Amino acid sequence: MDHTARFNSLIERVADAPAPSRELFAEVWFATTGKQHPDIKGRFAVLMDAKAWTEAALIAVACALPDWRVVTKASHGAGEGTPSVKAAVVVLTGCQAAICRG
Protein backbone atom coordinates (compact mmCIF):
# COMPACT_ATOMS: atom_id res chain seq x y z
CA MET A 1 0.00 0.00 0.00
CA ASP A 2 1.47 3.38 -0.95
CA HIS A 3 1.83 6.33 1.42
CA THR A 4 -1.27 8.19 0.21
CA ALA A 5 -3.45 5.08 0.40
CA ARG A 6 -2.20 4.43 3.96
CA PHE A 7 -3.11 7.99 4.98
CA ASN A 8 -6.53 7.72 3.36
CA SER A 9 -7.19 4.45 5.19
CA LEU A 10 -6.13 6.01 8.51
CA ILE A 11 -8.29 9.09 7.88
CA GLU A 12 -11.30 6.83 7.31
CA ARG A 13 -10.63 4.84 10.48
CA VAL A 14 -10.27 8.04 12.51
CA ALA A 15 -13.45 9.50 11.03
CA ASP A 16 -15.37 6.29 11.75
CA ALA A 17 -14.04 5.84 15.30
CA PRO A 18 -16.84 5.97 17.87
CA ALA A 19 -14.49 7.33 20.56
CA PRO A 20 -10.85 8.30 21.06
CA SER A 21 -8.40 5.53 21.80
CA ARG A 22 -4.75 5.36 22.69
CA GLU A 23 -4.12 2.86 19.91
CA LEU A 24 -5.62 5.07 17.20
CA PHE A 25 -3.87 8.20 18.46
CA ALA A 26 -0.56 6.30 18.56
CA GLU A 27 -1.08 5.17 14.99
CA VAL A 28 -1.77 8.77 13.91
CA TRP A 29 1.34 9.91 15.81
CA PHE A 30 3.65 7.38 14.15
CA ALA A 31 2.14 7.97 10.69
CA THR A 32 2.49 11.75 10.82
CA THR A 33 5.24 13.00 13.11
CA GLY A 34 8.41 11.18 12.14
CA LYS A 35 11.28 11.01 14.61
CA GLN A 36 10.74 13.19 17.68
CA HIS A 37 12.71 14.09 20.80
CA PRO A 38 12.09 11.64 23.68
CA ASP A 39 10.66 14.46 25.85
CA ILE A 40 8.01 15.24 23.26
CA LYS A 41 7.14 11.56 22.84
CA GLY A 42 6.90 11.25 26.62
CA ARG A 43 4.60 14.26 26.88
CA PHE A 44 2.40 12.80 24.15
CA ALA A 45 2.25 9.45 25.99
CA VAL A 46 1.29 11.17 29.28
CA LEU A 47 -1.52 13.06 27.52
CA MET A 48 -2.84 9.86 25.95
CA ASP A 49 -2.74 8.09 29.34
CA ALA A 50 -4.73 11.00 30.79
CA LYS A 51 -7.13 10.85 27.83
CA ALA A 52 -6.31 14.48 27.08
CA TRP A 53 -7.21 13.98 23.42
CA THR A 54 -7.27 17.64 22.33
CA GLU A 55 -3.84 18.33 23.78
CA ALA A 56 -2.46 15.11 22.26
CA ALA A 57 -3.88 16.10 18.86
CA LEU A 58 -2.32 19.57 19.15
CA ILE A 59 1.11 18.10 19.91
CA ALA A 60 0.77 15.74 16.97
CA VAL A 61 -0.14 18.66 14.68
CA ALA A 62 2.72 20.77 16.04
CA CYS A 63 5.23 17.97 15.42
CA ALA A 64 3.85 16.94 12.04
CA LEU A 65 3.52 20.49 10.70
CA PRO A 66 6.08 22.68 12.49
CA ASP A 67 5.64 25.55 10.02
CA TRP A 68 2.04 25.96 11.22
CA ARG A 69 3.30 27.18 14.64
CA VAL A 70 0.56 25.37 16.54
CA VAL A 71 0.04 26.37 20.18
CA THR A 72 0.14 23.16 22.20
CA LYS A 73 -1.15 24.40 25.54
CA ALA A 74 -4.91 24.01 25.45
CA SER A 75 -7.36 24.48 28.27
CA HIS A 76 -10.98 23.50 28.59
CA GLY A 77 -13.49 26.27 29.03
CA ALA A 78 -16.55 26.05 31.21
CA GLY A 79 -18.94 23.41 29.99
CA GLU A 80 -16.56 21.94 27.40
CA GLY A 81 -16.52 18.19 27.14
CA THR A 82 -13.84 15.90 25.79
CA PRO A 83 -13.70 16.34 22.02
CA SER A 84 -13.98 13.46 19.61
CA VAL A 85 -11.05 11.60 18.12
CA LYS A 86 -12.04 13.25 14.85
CA ALA A 87 -9.76 16.14 15.80
CA ALA A 88 -6.95 13.88 14.63
CA VAL A 89 -8.33 14.17 11.09
CA VAL A 90 -6.77 17.65 11.05
CA VAL A 91 -3.36 16.05 11.56
CA LEU A 92 -3.86 13.50 8.84
CA THR A 93 -5.41 15.85 6.32
CA GLY A 94 -2.73 18.48 6.85
CA CYS A 95 0.04 15.90 6.58
CA GLN A 96 -1.45 14.38 3.48
CA ALA A 97 -1.60 17.83 1.87
CA ALA A 98 2.01 18.48 2.82
CA ILE A 99 3.11 15.13 1.39
CA CYS A 100 1.20 15.72 -1.85
CA ARG A 101 2.89 19.13 -2.22
CA GLY A 102 6.07 17.23 -1.90
PDB file of N, CA, C and O in Angstrom, residues 3 6-7 13 28 41 59 77 99:
ATOM      1  N   HIS A   3       1.959   5.376   0.313  1.00  0.00           N
ATOM      2  CA  HIS A   3       1.835   6.333   1.418  1.00  0.00           C
ATOM      3  C   HIS A   3       0.474   7.036   1.433  1.00  0.00           C
ATOM      4  O   HIS A   3      -0.170   7.143   2.489  1.00  0.00           O
ATOM      5  N   ARG A   6      -2.272   4.671   2.511  1.00  0.00           N
ATOM      6  CA  ARG A   6      -2.203   4.425   3.963  1.00  0.00           C
ATOM      7  C   ARG A   6      -2.824   5.574   4.738  1.00  0.00           C
ATOM      8  O   ARG A   6      -3.567   5.374   5.700  1.00  0.00           O
ATOM      9  N   PHE A   7      -2.509   6.834   4.326  1.00  0.00           N
ATOM     10  CA  PHE A   7      -3.109   7.988   4.983  1.00  0.00           C
ATOM     11  C   PHE A   7      -4.621   8.003   4.810  1.00  0.00           C
ATOM     12  O   PHE A   7      -5.361   8.265   5.755  1.00  0.00           O
ATOM     13  N   ARG A  13     -10.488   5.489   9.175  1.00  0.00           N
ATOM     14  CA  ARG A  13     -10.627   4.838  10.485  1.00  0.00           C
ATOM     15  C   ARG A  13     -10.819   5.857  11.599  1.00  0.00           C
ATOM     16  O   ARG A  13     -11.607   5.640  12.522  1.00  0.00           O
ATOM     17  N   VAL A  28      -1.833   7.452  14.549  1.00  0.00           N
ATOM     18  CA  VAL A  28      -1.772   8.769  13.910  1.00  0.00           C
ATOM     19  C   VAL A  28      -0.413   9.403  14.179  1.00  0.00           C
ATOM     20  O   VAL A  28       0.230   9.948  13.276  1.00  0.00           O
ATOM     21  N   LYS A  41       7.846  12.845  22.871  1.00  0.00           N
ATOM     22  CA  LYS A  41       7.138  11.565  22.836  1.00  0.00           C
ATOM     23  C   LYS A  41       6.583  11.224  24.216  1.00  0.00           C
ATOM     24  O   LYS A  41       5.465  10.730  24.334  1.00  0.00           O
ATOM     25  N   ILE A  59      -0.315  18.432  19.964  1.00  0.00           N
ATOM     26  CA  ILE A  59       1.106  18.098  19.914  1.00  0.00           C
ATOM     27  C   ILE A  59       1.425  17.359  18.618  1.00  0.00           C
ATOM     28  O   ILE A  59       2.448  17.621  17.980  1.00  0.00           O
ATOM     29  N   GLY A  77     -12.645  25.217  28.488  1.00  0.00           N
ATOM     30  CA  GLY A  77     -13.492  26.269  29.025  1.00  0.00           C
ATOM     31  C   GLY A  77     -14.649  25.667  29.800  1.00  0.00           C
ATOM     32  O   GLY A  77     -14.853  24.462  29.811  1.00  0.00           O
ATOM     33  N   ILE A  99       2.419  16.194   2.144  1.00  0.00           N
ATOM     34  CA  ILE A  99       3.107  15.129   1.392  1.00  0.00           C
ATOM     35  C   ILE A  99       2.817  15.267  -0.098  1.00  0.00           C
ATOM     36  O   ILE A  99       3.705  15.139  -0.932  1.00  0.00           O
TER      37      ILE A  99
END
